[in-house]
Amino acid sequence: MRENEIRVIIKSNNVILEFPKCEILTSAFIGKNGYTKNKEEGDGCTPIGKFSLGLMLGTHSNILNEKYNYIKINNNMYWIDDSNSKYYNRLVDVTKVKRDWNSAEHLADYPVQYEYLIEIKINELNNPNKGSAIFLHCSNGESTQGCIAINNKVMKKIVENINENTKINIILQNK
């Protein structure tokens, strides 16, 4: 259902995010190196395509959404971006797994951007070097490493209104 689809429209001079379900139309930031149809780890590009949403996390104790599971970020949480790790492109709690990675994103280090965060499942099979830690998250006013970033008040509204059927469609519009 299109009303329950988050659309990110990349135009030549700007990026727009719309979510008709809750009447959202806002500007957005994408990867510092633009966009790609062939995502590679560390390329700084936002992937083009239609994707499912995954985990939802944030810095708040709870949120107003009973239809989607929410996890509060703690100091033990890392998202693994080392392609050689068996945990590649996964959230781990370092107190519960044996470390086998050389590179990971410590989620607690980004309290502004990750006030609210939703995983975009661009690499559902966790294939090595095909992209990790791609999220829809709050903006710090700058381009991203491949994520999509928007104003935190708008992000809060999205977090409160998504469900397990919500998809994100990142499209290039050449007009």
PDB file of C-alpha atoms in Angstrom:
ATOM      1  CA  MET A   1       0.000   0.000   0.000  1.00  0.00           C
ATOM      2  CA  ARG A   2       1.534   3.263  -1.131  1.00  0.00           C
ATOM      3  CA  GLU A   3       0.193   5.268   1.820  1.00  0.00           C
ATOM      4  CA  ASN A   4       2.285   3.053   4.121  1.00  0.00           C
ATOM      5  CA  GLU A   5       5.432   3.533   2.028  1.00  0.00           C
ATOM      6  CA  ILE A   6       8.174   5.975   2.924  1.00  0.00           C
ATOM      7  CA  ARG A   7       9.437   7.472  -0.337  1.00  0.00           C
ATOM      8  CA  VAL A   8      12.810   9.149  -0.675  1.00  0.00           C
ATOM      9  CA  ILE A   9      12.992  11.068  -3.941  1.00  0.00           C
ATOM     10  CA  ILE A  10      16.482  12.053  -5.062  1.00  0.00           C
ATOM     11  CA  LYS A  11      16.400  14.955  -7.530  1.00  0.00           C
ATOM     12  CA  SER A  12      19.290  16.793  -9.160  1.00  0.00           C
ATOM     13  CA  ASN A  13      19.332  19.591  -6.583  1.00  0.00           C
ATOM     14  CA  ASN A  14      17.561  18.208  -3.504  1.00  0.00           C
ATOM     15  CA  VAL A  15      16.216  15.162  -1.679  1.00  0.00           C
ATOM     16  CA  ILE A  16      12.631  14.867  -0.449  1.00  0.00           C
ATOM     17  CA  LEU A  17      11.166  12.303   1.946  1.00  0.00           C
ATOM     18  CA  GLU A  18       7.429  11.706   1.962  1.00  0.00           C
ATOM     19  CA  PHE A  19       5.261   9.433   4.080  1.00  0.00           C
ATOM     20  CA  PRO A  20       1.599   9.904   3.062  1.00  0.00           C
ATOM     21  CA  LYS A  21       0.306   7.852   6.005  1.00  0.00           C
ATOM     22  CA  CYS A  22       1.056  10.767   8.340  1.00  0.00           C
ATOM     23  CA  GLU A  23       1.216  13.600   5.781  1.00  0.00           C
ATOM     24  CA  ILE A  24       4.992  14.015   5.916  1.00  0.00           C
ATOM     25  CA  LEU A  25       6.852  15.892   3.193  1.00  0.00           C
ATOM     26  CA  THR A  26      10.328  17.039   4.224  1.00  0.00           C
ATOM     27  CA  SER A  27      13.859  17.573   2.987  1.00  0.00           C
ATOM     28  CA  ALA A  28      16.430  14.865   3.674  1.00  0.00           C
ATOM     29  CA  PHE A  29      20.160  14.213   3.582  1.00  0.00           C
ATOM     30  CA  ILE A  30      21.709  11.225   1.806  1.00  0.00           C
ATOM     31  CA  GLY A  31      25.225   9.819   1.447  1.00  0.00           C
ATOM     32  CA  LYS A  32      28.120  12.233   1.000  1.00  0.00           C
ATOM     33  CA  ASN A  33      28.973  10.529  -2.318  1.00  0.00           C
ATOM     34  CA  GLY A  34      25.403  10.500  -3.626  1.00  0.00           C
ATOM     35  CA  TYR A  35      23.528   7.336  -4.517  1.00  0.00           C
ATOM     36  CA  THR A  36      24.151   3.932  -6.090  1.00  0.00           C
ATOM     37  CA  LYS A  37      22.361   0.863  -7.418  1.00  0.00           C
ATOM     38  CA  ASN A  38      25.330  -1.313  -6.421  1.00  0.00           C
ATOM     39  CA  LYS A  39      26.062  -0.641  -2.750  1.00  0.00           C
ATOM     40  CA  GLU A  40      29.569  -1.449  -1.499  1.00  0.00           C
ATOM     41  CA  GLU A  41      30.851  -1.195   2.064  1.00  0.00           C
ATOM     42  CA  GLY A  42      32.301   2.243   2.814  1.00  0.00           C
ATOM     43  CA  ASP A  43      31.363   3.887  -0.505  1.00  0.00           C
ATOM     44  CA  GLY A  44      29.501   6.774   1.189  1.00  0.00           C
ATOM     45  CA  CYS A  45      26.504   6.260  -1.132  1.00  0.00           C
ATOM     46  CA  THR A  46      22.821   5.792  -0.395  1.00  0.00           C
ATOM     47  CA  PRO A  47      21.394   2.698  -2.100  1.00  0.00           C
ATOM     48  CA  ILE A  48      18.560   3.042  -4.627  1.00  0.00           C
ATOM     49  CA  GLY A  49      15.649   0.587  -4.395  1.00  0.00           C
ATOM     50  CA  LYS A  50      12.676  -0.606  -2.384  1.00  0.00           C
ATOM     51  CA  PHE A  51      13.553  -2.119   0.976  1.00  0.00           C
ATOM     52  CA  SER A  52      11.977  -3.574   4.096  1.00  0.00           C
ATOM     53  CA  LEU A  53      12.562  -1.944   7.452  1.00  0.00           C
ATOM     54  CA  GLY A  54      14.365  -3.756  10.235  1.00  0.00           C
ATOM     55  CA  LEU A  55      15.242  -2.899  13.799  1.00  0.00           C
ATOM     56  CA  MET A  56      14.089   0.351  15.385  1.00  0.00           C
ATOM     57  CA  LEU A  57      16.305   1.820  18.074  1.00  0.00           C
ATOM     58  CA  GLY A  58      16.812   5.084  19.876  1.00  0.00           C
ATOM     59  CA  THR A  59      17.928   6.950  22.956  1.00  0.00           C
ATOM     60  CA  HIS A  60      14.471   7.189  24.553  1.00  0.00           C
ATOM     61  CA  SER A  61      13.219   4.704  27.142  1.00  0.00           C
ATOM     62  CA  ASN A  62      10.099   4.073  25.086  1.00  0.00           C
ATOM     63  CA  ILE A  63       8.112   5.399  22.150  1.00  0.00           C
ATOM     64  CA  LEU A  64       4.459   5.721  21.187  1.00  0.00           C
ATOM     65  CA  ASN A  65       4.174   2.784  18.793  1.00  0.00           C
ATOM     66  CA  GLU A  66       2.705  -0.518  19.941  1.00  0.00           C
ATOM     67  CA  LYS A  67       2.890  -1.995  16.404  1.00  0.00           C
ATOM     68  CA  TYR A  68       6.688  -2.022  16.045  1.00  0.00           C
ATOM     69  CA  ASN A  69       9.321  -3.341  18.419  1.00  0.00           C
ATOM     70  CA  TYR A  70      11.685  -0.694  19.816  1.00  0.00           C
ATOM     71  CA  ILE A  71      15.089  -1.150  21.450  1.00  0.00           C
ATOM     72  CA  LYS A  72      16.712   1.490  23.653  1.00  0.00           C
ATOM     73  CA  ILE A  73      20.368   2.010  22.731  1.00  0.00           C
ATOM     74  CA  ASN A  74      22.864   1.202  25.464  1.00  0.00           C
ATOM     75  CA  ASN A  75      26.635   1.468  25.741  1.00  0.00           C
ATOM     76  CA  ASN A  76      27.168  -2.209  24.799  1.00  0.00           C
ATOM     77  CA  MET A  77      25.540  -1.950  21.356  1.00  0.00           C
ATOM     78  CA  TYR A  78      27.617  -2.009  18.178  1.00  0.00           C
ATOM     79  CA  TRP A  79      26.645  -2.426  14.530  1.00  0.00           C
ATOM     80  CA  ILE A  80      29.340  -4.506  12.854  1.00  0.00           C
ATOM     81  CA  ASP A  81      30.725  -3.175   9.552  1.00  0.00           C
ATOM     82  CA  ASP A  82      33.724  -5.509   9.255  1.00  0.00           C
ATOM     83  CA  SER A  83      32.957  -7.781   6.267  1.00  0.00           C
ATOM     84  CA  ASN A  84      35.179 -10.524   7.708  1.00  0.00           C
ATOM     85  CA  SER A  85      33.083 -10.852  10.861  1.00  0.00           C
ATOM     86  CA  LYS A  86      30.367 -13.465  11.254  1.00  0.00           C
ATOM     87  CA  TYR A  87      28.340 -10.594  12.758  1.00  0.00           C
ATOM     88  CA  TYR A  88      28.691  -8.376   9.655  1.00  0.00           C
ATOM     89  CA  ASN A  89      25.749  -5.995   9.237  1.00  0.00           C
ATOM     90  CA  ARG A  90      24.243  -7.020  12.566  1.00  0.00           C
ATOM     91  CA  LEU A  91      23.551  -5.350  15.884  1.00  0.00           C
ATOM     92  CA  VAL A  92      25.511  -6.972  18.702  1.00  0.00           C
ATOM     93  CA  ASP A  93      25.743  -6.573  22.448  1.00  0.00           C
ATOM     94  CA  VAL A  94      29.472  -6.857  23.192  1.00  0.00           C
ATOM     95  CA  THR A  95      28.751  -8.465  26.558  1.00  0.00           C
ATOM     96  CA  LYS A  96      27.015 -11.396  24.824  1.00  0.00           C
ATOM     97  CA  VAL A  97      29.243 -12.299  21.854  1.00  0.00           C
ATOM     98  CA  LYS A  98      32.901 -13.037  21.276  1.00  0.00           C
ATOM     99  CA  ARG A  99      34.536 -10.210  19.351  1.00  0.00           C
ATOM    100  CA  ASP A 100      35.718 -11.205  15.869  1.00  0.00           C
ATOM    101  CA  TRP A 101      35.659  -7.787  14.150  1.00  0.00           C
ATOM    102  CA  ASN A 102      38.070  -4.917  13.598  1.00  0.00           C
ATOM    103  CA  SER A 103      35.466  -2.308  12.701  1.00  0.00           C
ATOM    104  CA  ALA A 104      32.054  -1.453  14.132  1.00  0.00           C
ATOM    105  CA  GLU A 105      29.785   1.502  14.787  1.00  0.00           C
ATOM    106  CA  HIS A 106      29.265   2.197  18.484  1.00  0.00           C
ATOM    107  CA  LEU A 107      25.651   3.387  18.458  1.00  0.00           C
ATOM    108  CA  ALA A 108      25.915   5.296  21.747  1.00  0.00           C
ATOM    109  CA  ASP A 109      28.522   7.593  20.132  1.00  0.00           C
ATOM    110  CA  TYR A 110      25.803   9.225  17.999  1.00  0.00           C
ATOM    111  CA  PRO A 111      23.134  10.552  20.398  1.00  0.00           C
ATOM    112  CA  VAL A 112      21.911  13.252  17.974  1.00  0.00           C
ATOM    113  CA  GLN A 113      21.673  11.097  14.851  1.00  0.00           C
ATOM    114  CA  TYR A 114      20.458   7.999  16.668  1.00  0.00           C
ATOM    115  CA  GLU A 115      17.858   9.646  18.894  1.00  0.00           C
ATOM    116  CA  TYR A 116      15.610   7.637  16.563  1.00  0.00           C
ATOM    117  CA  LEU A 117      16.906   5.111  14.058  1.00  0.00           C
ATOM    118  CA  ILE A 118      15.297   2.550  11.754  1.00  0.00           C
ATOM    119  CA  GLU A 119      17.338  -0.074   9.941  1.00  0.00           C
ATOM    120  CA  ILE A 120      16.921  -0.106   6.156  1.00  0.00           C
ATOM    121  CA  LYS A 121      17.384  -3.726   5.089  1.00  0.00           C
ATOM    122  CA  ILE A 122      19.557  -3.152   2.008  1.00  0.00           C
ATOM    123  CA  ASN A 123      21.613  -6.315   2.617  1.00  0.00           C
ATOM    124  CA  GLU A 124      19.234  -8.803   4.220  1.00  0.00           C
ATOM    125  CA  LEU A 125      21.565 -11.770   3.684  1.00  0.00           C
ATOM    126  CA  ASN A 126      24.504  -9.860   5.233  1.00  0.00           C
ATOM    127  CA  ASN A 127      26.662 -10.541   2.174  1.00  0.00           C
ATOM    128  CA  PRO A 128      30.243  -9.325   2.766  1.00  0.00           C
ATOM    129  CA  ASN A 129      31.087  -5.855   1.390  1.00  0.00           C
ATOM    130  CA  LYS A 130      27.507  -5.200   0.211  1.00  0.00           C
ATOM    131  CA  GLY A 131      26.714  -2.516   2.775  1.00  0.00           C
ATOM    132  CA  SER A 132      26.000  -2.345   6.479  1.00  0.00           C
ATOM    133  CA  ALA A 133      24.495   0.020   9.016  1.00  0.00           C
ATOM    134  CA  ILE A 134      22.218   1.819   6.554  1.00  0.00           C
ATOM    135  CA  PHE A 135      19.542   3.608   8.533  1.00  0.00           C
ATOM    136  CA  LEU A 136      16.812   6.205   8.415  1.00  0.00           C
ATOM    137  CA  HIS A 137      17.783   8.453  11.326  1.00  0.00           C
ATOM    138  CA  CYS A 138      17.809  11.974  12.725  1.00  0.00           C
ATOM    139  CA  SER A 139      19.912  14.591  10.997  1.00  0.00           C
ATOM    140  CA  ASN A 140      22.856  16.544  12.333  1.00  0.00           C
ATOM    141  CA  GLY A 141      22.555  18.896   9.339  1.00  0.00           C
ATOM    142  CA  GLU A 142      25.149  17.120   7.186  1.00  0.00           C
ATOM    143  CA  SER A 143      25.309  14.415   4.547  1.00  0.00           C
ATOM    144  CA  THR A 144      25.713  10.824   5.756  1.00  0.00           C
ATOM    145  CA  GLN A 145      27.870   7.765   5.106  1.00  0.00           C
ATOM    146  CA  GLY A 146      24.985   6.255   3.092  1.00  0.00           C
ATOM    147  CA  CYS A 147      22.035   6.622   5.455  1.00  0.00           C
ATOM    148  CA  ILE A 148      19.022   8.898   5.060  1.00  0.00           C
ATOM    149  CA  ALA A 149      18.751  11.640   7.678  1.00  0.00           C
ATOM    150  CA  ILE A 150      15.825  13.924   8.503  1.00  0.00           C
ATOM    151  CA  ASN A 151      14.717  16.395  11.166  1.00  0.00           C
ATOM    152  CA  ASN A 152      14.265  14.710  14.572  1.00  0.00           C
ATOM    153  CA  LYS A 153      10.654  15.899  15.022  1.00  0.00           C
ATOM    154  CA  VAL A 154       9.704  14.407  11.660  1.00  0.00           C
ATOM    155  CA  MET A 155      11.653  11.242  12.466  1.00  0.00           C
ATOM    156  CA  LYS A 156       9.710  10.897  15.731  1.00  0.00           C
ATOM    157  CA  LYS A 157       6.438  11.060  13.791  1.00  0.00           C
ATOM    158  CA  ILE A 158       7.634   8.312  11.425  1.00  0.00           C
ATOM    159  CA  VAL A 159       8.788   6.144  14.344  1.00  0.00           C
ATOM    160  CA  GLU A 160       5.342   6.467  15.920  1.00  0.00           C
ATOM    161  CA  ASN A 161       3.485   5.515  12.724  1.00  0.00           C
ATOM    162  CA  ILE A 162       5.324   2.675  10.991  1.00  0.00           C
ATOM    163  CA  ASN A 163       4.292  -0.962  11.204  1.00  0.00           C
ATOM    164  CA  GLU A 164       5.667  -4.314  10.010  1.00  0.00           C
ATOM    165  CA  ASN A 165       4.293  -3.668   6.493  1.00  0.00           C
ATOM    166  CA  THR A 166       5.946  -0.266   6.018  1.00  0.00           C
ATOM    167  CA  LYS A 167       8.556  -0.202   3.233  1.00  0.00           C
ATOM    168  CA  ILE A 168      11.019   2.450   2.120  1.00  0.00           C
ATOM    169  CA  ASN A 169      11.429   3.244  -1.563  1.00  0.00           C
ATOM    170  CA  ILE A 170      14.525   5.253  -2.498  1.00  0.00           C
ATOM    171  CA  ILE A 171      14.163   6.507  -6.049  1.00  0.00           C
ATOM    172  CA  LEU A 172      16.036   8.714  -8.479  1.00  0.00           C
ATOM    173  CA  GLN A 173      13.955  11.322 -10.272  1.00  0.00           C
ATOM    174  CA  ASN A 174      15.728  12.850 -13.266  1.00  0.00           C
ATOM    175  CA  LYS A 175      13.562  15.966 -13.492  1.00  0.00           C
TER     176      LYS A 175
END
